[in-house]
Short mmCIF file of C-alpha atoms (C1' of nucleotides) in Angstrom, two decimals:
data_model
loop_
_atom_site.label_atom_id
_atom_site.label_comp_id
_atom_site.label_asym_id
_atom_site.label_seq_id
_atom_site.Cartn_x
_atom_site.Cartn_y
_atom_site.Cartn_z
CA UNK C 4 -6.84 5.65 13.85
CA UNK C 5 -6.76 9.33 12.29
CA UNK C 6 -9.81 10.88 11.86
CA UNK C 7 -10.83 12.01 8.09
CA UNK C 8 -9.50 14.96 7.18
CA UNK C 9 -11.88 16.30 4.84
CA UNK C 10 -15.84 17.11 4.81
CA UNK C 11 -15.85 13.15 4.57
CA UNK C 12 -16.99 10.70 6.69
CA UNK C 13 -18.34 7.68 5.42
CA UNK C 14 -17.37 5.84 1.43
CA UNK C 15 -19.67 7.63 -0.76
CA UNK C 16 -20.56 6.05 -4.47
CA UNK C 17 -18.82 8.80 -5.94
CA UNK C 18 -15.93 8.43 -3.75
CA UNK C 19 -15.32 5.41 -5.00
CA UNK C 20 -15.30 6.57 -8.74
CA UNK C 21 -13.18 8.82 -8.41
CA UNK C 22 -10.44 6.53 -6.66
CA UNK C 23 -11.07 4.29 -9.43
CA UNK C 24 -10.61 6.70 -11.72
CA UNK C 25 -7.60 8.00 -9.93
CA UNK C 26 -5.93 4.80 -9.72
CA UNK C 27 -6.29 4.16 -13.16
CA UNK C 28 -4.16 7.51 -14.38
CA UNK C 29 -1.82 7.06 -11.90
CA UNK C 30 -1.26 3.33 -12.78
CA UNK C 31 -0.89 5.00 -16.13
CA UNK C 32 1.52 7.69 -15.51
CA UNK C 33 2.98 7.85 -11.75
CA UNK C 34 1.89 10.94 -9.98
CA UNK C 35 4.39 13.96 -10.15
CA UNK C 36 2.87 14.94 -13.30
CA UNK C 37 -0.51 14.05 -12.44
CA UNK C 38 -2.53 16.78 -11.42
CA UNK C 39 -5.49 17.22 -9.96
CA UNK C 40 -7.30 18.12 -12.20
CA UNK C 41 -6.78 15.40 -14.79
CA UNK C 42 -8.26 13.56 -12.45
CA UNK C 43 -11.44 15.65 -12.10
CA UNK C 44 -11.55 16.00 -15.57
CA UNK C 45 -11.33 11.76 -15.84
CA UNK C 46 -15.25 11.83 -13.38
CA UNK C 47 -16.28 14.45 -15.51
CA UNK C 48 -16.07 17.40 -12.63
CA UNK C 49 -13.87 20.44 -11.55
CA UNK C 50 -11.45 19.69 -9.06
CA UNK C 51 -12.55 21.61 -6.16
CA UNK C 52 -15.27 19.32 -5.96
CA UNK C 53 -13.11 16.01 -6.50
CA UNK C 54 -11.03 18.13 -3.35
CA UNK C 55 -14.51 18.16 -1.44
CA UNK C 56 -14.16 14.51 -1.23
CA UNK C 57 -10.63 14.16 -0.31
CA UNK C 58 -9.82 17.25 1.63
CA UNK C 59 -6.54 17.66 -0.53
CA UNK C 60 -3.72 16.20 -2.77
CA UNK C 61 -1.76 14.15 -0.49
CA UNK C 62 -5.04 12.84 1.33
CA UNK C 63 -6.31 11.71 -2.22
CA UNK C 64 -2.44 10.06 -3.19
CA UNK C 65 -2.92 8.14 -0.01
CA UNK C 66 -6.56 7.17 -0.38
CA UNK C 67 -5.54 6.01 -4.14
CA UNK C 68 -2.57 3.87 -2.54
CA UNK C 69 -5.16 2.20 0.28
CA UNK C 70 -7.43 1.44 -2.53
CA UNK C 71 -4.90 -0.50 -4.45
CA UNK C 72 -3.86 -2.36 -0.57
CA UNK C 73 -7.32 -3.66 -0.97
CA UNK C 74 -7.20 -4.57 -4.15
CA UNK C 75 -4.42 -6.25 -3.91
CA UNK C 76 -5.55 -8.37 -0.44
CA UNK C 77 -8.30 -9.32 -2.81
CA UNK C 78 -6.99 -11.13 -5.16
CA UNK C 79 -3.88 -12.14 -3.53
CA UNK C 80 -5.55 -12.77 -0.22
CA UNK C 81 -4.06 -11.36 2.62
CA UNK C 82 -0.41 -11.40 1.46
CA UNK C 83 0.74 -9.11 4.16
CA UNK C 84 0.56 -12.29 6.47
CA UNK C 85 2.35 -14.72 4.07
CA UNK C 86 5.70 -13.31 2.96
CA UNK C 87 5.93 -16.77 -0.03
CA UNK C 88 2.80 -14.92 -1.97
CA UNK C 89 4.14 -11.63 -1.24
CA UNK C 90 6.75 -13.05 -4.67
CA UNK C 91 3.60 -13.14 -6.27
CA UNK C 92 1.77 -9.79 -5.05
CA UNK C 93 5.40 -8.00 -6.64
CA UNK C 94 5.28 -10.02 -9.82
CA UNK C 95 1.67 -8.32 -10.09
CA UNK C 96 3.06 -4.32 -9.47
CA UNK C 97 5.35 -4.97 -12.33
CA UNK C 98 2.33 -4.28 -14.87
CA UNK C 99 1.89 -0.63 -13.50
CA UNK C 100 4.99 1.25 -12.52
CA UNK C 101 2.87 4.25 -12.19
CA UNK C 102 1.89 3.10 -8.93
CA UNK C 103 5.65 2.14 -7.65
CA UNK C 104 6.54 5.54 -8.68
CA UNK C 105 3.68 6.90 -6.46
CA UNK C 106 4.21 4.55 -3.64
CA UNK C 107 7.52 5.68 -3.08
CA UNK C 108 7.04 9.62 -3.79
CA UNK C 109 4.13 9.07 -1.09
CA UNK C 110 6.39 6.65 1.52
CA UNK C 111 8.83 9.43 1.60
CA UNK C 112 6.63 12.60 2.08
CA UNK C 113 4.47 10.29 4.85
CA UNK C 114 7.66 10.37 6.92
CA UNK C 115 6.47 13.70 8.13
CA UNK C 116 3.58 13.22 11.17
CA UNK C 117 1.86 15.65 9.53
CA UNK C 118 1.32 14.01 6.21
CA UNK C 119 -2.30 12.45 5.56
CA UNK C 120 -1.02 9.12 5.18
CA UNK C 121 1.46 8.96 8.19
CA UNK C 122 -0.86 7.28 9.95
CA UNK C 123 -1.59 4.56 7.56
CA UNK C 124 2.11 3.80 6.29
CA UNK C 125 3.08 3.48 9.30
CA UNK C 126 0.58 0.83 10.81
CA UNK C 127 0.84 -0.82 7.15
CA UNK C 128 4.55 -1.39 7.98
CA UNK C 129 4.30 -2.15 11.13
CA UNK C 130 1.59 -5.31 10.76
CA UNK C 131 3.32 -6.34 8.14
CA UNK C 132 6.43 -6.90 9.62
CA UNK C 133 4.47 -8.44 12.84
CA UNK C 134 2.83 -10.40 10.72
CA UNK C 135 5.86 -11.40 9.03
CA UNK C 136 7.97 -12.51 11.99
CA UNK C 137 5.35 -14.00 13.06
CA UNK C 138 5.02 -16.70 10.02
CA UNK C 139 8.62 -17.07 10.10
CA UNK C 140 9.01 -18.30 13.73
CA UNK C 141 6.49 -20.50 13.25
CA UNK C 142 9.41 -21.84 10.74
CA UNK C 143 11.77 -22.10 13.87
CA UNK C 144 12.11 -25.46 15.89
CA UNK C 145 11.05 -24.43 19.43
CA UNK C 146 14.23 -25.30 21.24
CA UNK C 147 17.30 -24.88 18.31
CA UNK C 148 19.72 -22.65 19.51
CA UNK C 149 20.12 -19.20 19.14
CA UNK C 150 19.27 -18.51 15.16
CA UNK C 151 21.50 -16.22 13.36
CA UNK C 152 19.09 -13.78 12.26
CA UNK C 153 16.24 -13.43 14.63
CA UNK C 154 12.39 -13.48 12.83
CA UNK C 155 11.76 -9.60 13.37
CA UNK C 156 14.96 -8.68 11.30
CA UNK C 157 14.20 -11.12 9.05
CA UNK C 158 10.59 -9.58 8.55
CA UNK C 159 12.25 -5.89 8.10
CA UNK C 160 14.70 -7.30 5.40
CA UNK C 161 12.15 -8.83 3.18
CA UNK C 162 10.19 -5.54 3.34
CA UNK C 163 12.75 -4.09 2.25
CA UNK C 164 13.98 -5.84 -0.20
CA UNK C 165 10.76 -5.89 -1.77
CA UNK C 166 10.75 -2.30 -1.64
CA UNK C 167 13.98 -2.05 -2.73
CA UNK C 168 13.67 -4.07 -5.64
CA UNK C 169 11.02 -2.28 -7.22
CA UNK C 170 13.28 0.89 -7.58
CA UNK C 171 16.09 -1.03 -9.26
CA UNK C 172 12.48 -2.34 -11.25
CA UNK C 173 12.00 0.83 -12.75
CA UNK C 174 15.80 1.52 -13.75
CA UNK C 175 16.01 -2.14 -15.17
CA UNK C 176 13.09 -3.82 -15.84
CA UNK C 177 15.06 -6.98 -16.87
CA UNK C 178 15.31 -7.80 -13.14
CA UNK C 179 12.83 -10.39 -11.62
CA UNK C 180 11.59 -8.91 -7.93
CA UNK C 181 9.44 -12.55 -7.08
CA UNK C 182 12.45 -14.93 -7.82
CA UNK C 183 14.61 -12.42 -6.08
CA UNK C 184 12.24 -12.08 -3.37
CA UNK C 185 11.85 -15.80 -2.83
CA UNK C 186 15.72 -16.53 -2.90
CA UNK C 187 16.05 -14.29 0.10
CA UNK C 188 13.29 -15.87 2.13
CA UNK C 189 14.78 -19.09 1.28
CA UNK C 190 18.16 -17.89 2.58
CA UNK C 191 16.44 -16.35 5.56
CA UNK C 192 14.55 -19.02 6.85
CA UNK C 193 17.59 -21.38 6.40
CA UNK C 194 19.69 -18.39 9.01
CA UNK C 195 16.46 -18.50 10.89
CA UNK C 196 17.29 -22.02 11.59
CA UNK C 197 21.36 -22.35 12.13
CA UNK C 198 23.45 -20.35 14.13
CA UNK K 7 28.79 10.27 -19.50
CA UNK K 8 25.81 12.20 -19.83
CA UNK K 9 26.24 15.25 -20.91
CA UNK K 10 24.95 18.90 -19.07
CA UNK K 11 21.69 19.82 -19.98
CA UNK K 12 21.99 23.40 -19.10
CA UNK K 13 23.79 26.03 -20.60
CA UNK K 14 26.97 24.95 -18.25
CA UNK K 15 30.33 23.08 -19.11
CA UNK K 16 32.85 23.32 -16.69
CA UNK K 17 31.64 23.04 -12.53
CA UNK K 18 32.27 27.09 -11.75
CA UNK K 19 33.39 28.46 -8.40
CA UNK K 20 29.47 29.29 -8.42
CA UNK K 21 28.05 26.53 -8.99
CA UNK K 22 29.82 24.42 -6.08
CA UNK K 23 28.25 27.30 -4.05
CA UNK K 24 25.08 26.55 -4.93
CA UNK K 25 25.42 22.74 -4.84
CA UNK K 26 26.58 23.30 -0.92
CA UNK K 27 24.20 25.41 -0.06
CA UNK K 28 21.01 23.25 -1.86
CA UNK K 29 22.75 19.74 -0.28
CA UNK K 30 22.53 21.99 3.65
CA UNK K 31 18.86 22.85 2.81
CA UNK K 32 17.80 19.38 1.70
CA UNK K 33 19.82 17.67 4.50
CA UNK K 34 17.61 19.76 7.28
CA UNK K 35 13.72 19.84 5.10
CA UNK K 36 13.26 16.89 2.58
CA UNK K 37 12.94 17.92 -0.89
CA UNK K 38 9.24 18.22 -1.75
CA UNK K 39 8.85 21.45 0.29
CA UNK K 40 12.33 23.32 -0.82
CA UNK K 41 12.10 25.54 -3.51
CA UNK K 42 14.54 26.51 -5.94
CA UNK K 43 13.96 29.91 -4.46
CA UNK K 44 14.70 29.20 -1.14
CA UNK K 45 17.99 27.82 -2.35
CA UNK K 46 18.43 30.68 -4.53
CA UNK K 47 18.07 32.91 -1.54
CA UNK K 48 20.91 30.90 0.36
CA UNK K 49 23.34 32.05 -1.69
CA UNK K 50 22.05 35.10 -2.38
CA UNK K 51 20.89 34.63 -6.15
CA UNK K 52 17.34 35.06 -7.44
CA UNK K 53 15.59 32.02 -9.05
CA UNK K 54 16.35 32.94 -12.57
CA UNK K 55 20.12 32.73 -11.11
CA UNK K 56 20.79 29.51 -9.94
CA UNK K 57 18.28 27.63 -12.94
CA UNK K 58 21.17 29.47 -15.07
CA UNK K 59 23.50 27.13 -13.64
CA UNK K 60 21.50 23.57 -13.48
CA UNK K 61 18.57 24.34 -15.97
CA UNK K 62 16.08 23.05 -14.00
CA UNK K 63 14.79 21.54 -10.85
CA UNK K 64 15.35 18.25 -11.54
CA UNK K 65 18.96 18.69 -12.26
CA UNK K 66 19.68 20.51 -9.74
CA UNK K 67 18.10 17.87 -7.44
CA UNK K 68 19.98 15.43 -9.44
CA UNK K 69 23.11 17.30 -9.22
CA UNK K 70 22.50 17.51 -5.16
CA UNK K 71 22.57 14.26 -4.68
CA UNK K 72 25.35 13.39 -6.89
CA UNK K 73 27.31 15.95 -4.83
CA UNK K 74 26.54 13.88 -1.61
CA UNK K 75 27.63 10.62 -3.03
CA UNK K 76 30.98 12.67 -4.02
CA UNK K 77 31.16 13.35 -0.38
CA UNK K 78 30.53 10.22 0.85
CA UNK K 79 33.11 8.66 -1.37
CA UNK K 80 35.58 10.42 0.29
CA UNK K 81 34.50 10.46 3.31
CA UNK K 82 34.23 6.75 3.36
CA UNK K 83 36.00 5.37 0.70
CA UNK K 84 34.56 3.71 -2.51
CA UNK K 85 31.78 2.31 -0.37
CA UNK K 86 30.49 0.87 -3.36
CA UNK K 87 32.98 -1.73 -3.92
CA UNK K 88 32.83 -2.86 -0.25
CA UNK K 89 29.51 -4.36 1.05
CA UNK K 90 30.70 -4.31 4.01
CA UNK K 91 31.23 -0.39 4.76
CA UNK K 92 28.01 -0.03 2.74
CA UNK K 93 27.06 -0.36 6.68
CA UNK K 94 28.88 2.46 7.97
CA UNK K 95 27.72 5.05 5.05
CA UNK K 96 24.00 3.54 5.69
CA UNK K 97 24.89 4.88 9.80
CA UNK K 98 25.41 8.23 8.70
CA UNK K 99 22.53 8.55 6.34
CA UNK K 100 20.82 8.49 9.39
CA UNK K 101 21.62 11.93 10.00
CA UNK K 102 20.02 13.34 7.51
CA UNK K 103 16.56 12.72 7.04
CA UNK K 104 15.90 14.60 4.39
CA UNK K 105 18.39 13.60 1.60
CA UNK K 106 17.01 9.81 2.24
CA UNK K 107 13.55 11.57 1.65
CA UNK K 108 15.23 13.62 -1.53
CA UNK K 109 16.85 10.33 -3.02
CA UNK K 110 13.63 8.15 -2.75
CA UNK K 111 12.14 11.39 -4.50
CA UNK K 112 14.47 11.23 -7.47
CA UNK K 113 14.70 7.85 -7.63
CA UNK K 114 11.20 7.37 -8.52
CA UNK K 115 11.15 10.40 -11.29
CA UNK K 116 14.36 9.30 -12.54
CA UNK K 117 12.35 5.74 -14.14
CA UNK K 118 11.33 7.60 -17.01
CA UNK K 119 13.97 7.86 -19.22
CA UNK K 120 14.04 11.78 -20.45
CA UNK K 121 14.24 12.90 -16.84
CA UNK K 122 17.92 14.34 -16.09
CA UNK K 123 18.79 12.21 -13.44
CA UNK K 124 18.00 9.16 -15.17
CA UNK K 125 21.57 7.96 -16.87
CA UNK K 126 23.42 8.93 -13.50
CA UNK K 127 20.97 6.56 -11.44
CA UNK K 128 21.03 4.30 -14.27
CA UNK K 129 24.78 3.48 -14.04
CA UNK K 130 25.41 3.93 -10.23
CA UNK K 131 23.09 1.32 -9.65
CA UNK K 132 24.68 -1.18 -12.62
CA UNK K 133 28.15 0.07 -11.15
CA UNK K 134 27.14 -1.04 -7.43
CA UNK K 135 25.95 -4.67 -8.51
CA UNK K 136 28.39 -5.04 -10.38
CA UNK K 137 31.64 -3.99 -7.71
CA UNK K 138 29.12 -5.84 -5.32
CA UNK K 139 28.58 -9.34 -7.27
CA UNK K 140 32.37 -9.14 -7.81
CA UNK K 141 33.69 -8.39 -4.07
CA UNK K 142 31.05 -11.11 -2.64
CA UNK K 143 31.84 -13.56 -5.61
CA UNK K 144 35.76 -13.53 -4.24
CA UNK K 145 34.71 -15.28 -0.97
CA UNK K 146 33.13 -17.74 -3.41
CA UNK K 147 34.85 -21.59 -3.07
CA UNK K 148 36.07 -21.66 -6.91
CA UNK K 149 34.89 -25.14 -6.89
CA UNK K 150 32.51 -25.75 -4.33
CA UNK K 151 28.87 -26.21 -5.80
CA UNK K 152 26.63 -24.11 -6.95
CA UNK K 153 25.47 -22.02 -4.16
CA UNK K 154 22.20 -21.45 -3.39
CA UNK K 155 21.86 -17.75 -4.54
CA UNK K 156 24.09 -16.96 -7.27
CA UNK K 157 26.26 -13.24 -6.29
CA UNK K 158 24.62 -11.27 -8.70
CA UNK K 159 21.16 -11.48 -7.32
CA UNK K 160 23.12 -11.26 -3.80
CA UNK K 161 24.26 -7.57 -4.93
CA UNK K 162 20.67 -6.85 -6.00
CA UNK K 163 19.21 -8.26 -3.16
CA UNK K 164 22.10 -6.33 -0.64
CA UNK K 165 21.39 -3.15 -2.70
CA UNK K 166 17.81 -3.19 -2.27
CA UNK K 167 17.99 -3.93 0.98
CA UNK K 168 19.91 -0.75 1.85
CA UNK K 169 17.30 1.46 -0.09
CA UNK K 170 14.17 -0.55 1.33
CA UNK K 171 15.96 -0.03 4.87
CA UNK K 172 15.49 3.67 4.56
CA UNK K 173 11.96 3.74 4.21
CA UNK K 174 11.27 2.17 7.10
CA UNK K 175 13.34 3.65 8.83
CA UNK K 176 11.96 7.33 8.57
CA UNK K 177 8.73 6.16 9.74
CA UNK K 178 10.67 4.25 12.90
CA UNK K 179 14.11 5.95 13.50
CA UNK K 180 14.47 3.07 16.17
CA UNK K 181 15.35 0.93 13.05
CA UNK K 182 19.03 -0.13 12.93
CA UNK K 183 19.85 -0.25 9.78
CA UNK K 184 23.15 -0.77 9.51
CA UNK K 185 23.10 -3.81 11.96
CA UNK K 186 20.22 -5.46 9.70
CA UNK K 187 22.47 -4.98 6.50
CA UNK K 188 25.23 -6.62 8.08
CA UNK K 189 22.94 -9.62 8.97
CA UNK K 190 22.50 -9.79 5.42
CA UNK K 191 25.38 -9.64 4.28
CA UNK K 192 26.38 -12.49 6.44
CA UNK K 193 23.61 -14.43 5.94
CA UNK K 194 24.29 -14.37 1.96
CA UNK K 195 28.02 -15.41 1.89
CA UNK K 196 26.71 -17.96 3.95
CA UNK K 197 24.22 -18.58 0.86
CA UNK K 198 26.84 -18.58 -1.67
CA UNK K 199 29.14 -20.88 -0.02
CA UNK K 200 26.99 -23.53 0.19
CA UNK K 201 24.29 -25.28 -1.65
"C1'" DG G 28 -24.52 17.24 0.62
"C1'" DT G 29 -22.70 18.10 -3.18
"C1'" DC G 30 -20.28 20.77 -6.68
"C1'" DT G 31 -18.97 24.77 -9.36
"C1'" DA G 32 -16.83 28.99 -10.19
"C1'" DT G 33 -13.51 32.45 -8.63
"C1'" DA G 34 -9.64 33.93 -6.97
"C1'" DC G 35 -5.03 33.67 -4.70
"C1'" DC G 36 -0.45 32.54 -4.31
"C1'" DC G 37 3.28 29.67 -4.97
"C1'" DG G 38 6.95 27.68 -7.94
"C1'" DG G 39 9.32 26.65 -12.09
"C1'" DA G 40 10.03 28.62 -16.44
"C1'" DT G 41 11.59 31.26 -20.55
"C1'" DA G 42 12.82 35.83 -22.55
"C1'" DG G 43 15.25 39.64 -22.46
"C1'" DA G 44 17.98 43.86 -20.65
"C1'" DC G 45 22.32 44.66 -17.66
"C1'" DG A 21 26.53 35.47 -16.20
"C1'" DT A 22 22.85 37.77 -13.31
"C1'" DC A 23 18.63 39.94 -12.15
"C1'" DT A 24 13.99 41.94 -13.65
"C1'" DA A 25 9.50 41.14 -15.38
"C1'" DT A 26 6.37 37.79 -16.99
"C1'" DC A 27 3.69 33.97 -18.05
"C1'" DC A 28 1.97 29.61 -16.93
"C1'" DG A 29 -0.13 25.14 -14.50
"C1'" DG A 30 -1.24 23.69 -9.85
"C1'" DG A 31 -2.88 23.56 -5.38
"C1'" DT A 32 -5.93 25.30 -2.26
"C1'" DA A 33 -9.72 28.42 0.91
"C1'" DT A 34 -14.38 30.30 -0.48
"C1'" DA A 35 -18.69 31.17 -1.67
"C1'" DG A 36 -23.06 30.77 -3.38
"C1'" DA A 37 -26.19 27.31 -6.26
"C1'" DC A 38 -28.71 23.30 -6.40
#
DNA sequence: GTCTATACCCGGATAGAC
DNA sequence: GTCTATCCGGGTATAGAC
C-alpha cells in the first residue's frame, strides 16, 4: 500500500544483502545499540550507501522486520492464518531476543501515522486478527448459544498474549511462551463453544 | 532494592519537580522524540543539571515509569494485587499513549541486565505475577480436580494480554482494552475451576 | 542507478568553574 | 547543586564520482 520512501522501487540484490546483514546484527544485539553505520560496515559500505537503498533508519528497521516475517512464513507456512502453529513460531523467536526487542521498539514507534512502518504494522495486525478470528469461528457450533467470548475478541487476546509474553520472556527467559499460548488457545476455544 | 546510580540518594524536591515535568512531557509526546534537554527546559534548567539528579537518560526514563506506577497505585489502590481493577487502570492509560510508548521502549531496553531499569522491571513483573496468581488461586476450589490452567500460567497470560493489548491499541485506538481484559479474566477463572 | 565524501545538527555524556 | 564548555557518536542531506 504505502509507497516506498527512498529512491528505490524494486528489490535489488544489494538491498537483499543489506537486509540479511542487518537481520544478523539486530538478532545479536537488539536495535537501540545498532547504528546504520554498523550495518553499513558489515556489508562493506558507508552509511550513506545503505540509506540510499532505504531512505532512513526507520525504514530500514521496518524492512528488517518485514524480512523476518517473510522468513518465518517460509519456515512455518502462513503462521498468521493458523493460531496453533503460532506457538511454534513463538518458540523459535526464543533464539533471537534482539529481534524481539527490535519488534517492540518499532511497534511502539509505528503507532505514529507518519512512521514508515505504520501501514505495514497496522495491516499485519489487522490481517492476523482477521485470519485468527476466522479460524476460531470455524470451531464454533453454527447454531450454538451466544459464546462467552466472541471470536474477534479471542483473536485480539491471542495476539496480545503472544506479544506480551515476549516482554516477560525477555526479562525471564525460563518462561515457556509456546506452552502458555497453547493453553490460552485451548481455553478460548472452550469459551467460544460454551456460553 | 537496586542502589541509585547517580550521585543522589534521597528524593530531593527538585528531583520530584523534574519527574513531574517529565511525566507531563512524555504523556504528550512519547519517548523517542523527547530529549533530556526538553525536560530540562520545562523546569528551567540545562540538560546537565537534570542529569546531575538522575545520572543518565535511561535512569530518568525508568524513574518516570516508577513515578507513574506510584501515581496509579495512589489512584486505584494496589492494582497489582487485584486483577479485576487492572481493567480500570488499563482504561485510564488510554488517555496517555505517550506513556504507553515509553513503557514499551523501556521494557525492551530493560531486558539487558545492565540497564538501570532492569531490576525494577523484573521485580515489578515478578510481584504482579505472584499477587495475581495468589488472587486467582483463592477462587479455586481447594479440593477440586486439577484445573485446565494453573494459576501461575493464568497470571502470566493476564499480564501478557494487558501489555499486548496496549500495542494493538496504539495502532487501533477503538479497541476496548478493559473489556477484553475482563473477558479474559472471566474465562481464565472458569478454566481454573474446571479440568 | 549506486555509492563515497563531506558537512551539519542534535543529543547524551563528562569535566570543571561558580 | 547547577551551569558552561566541550567532546563524541549518530542520523541525515547534499554534491559529485563512477
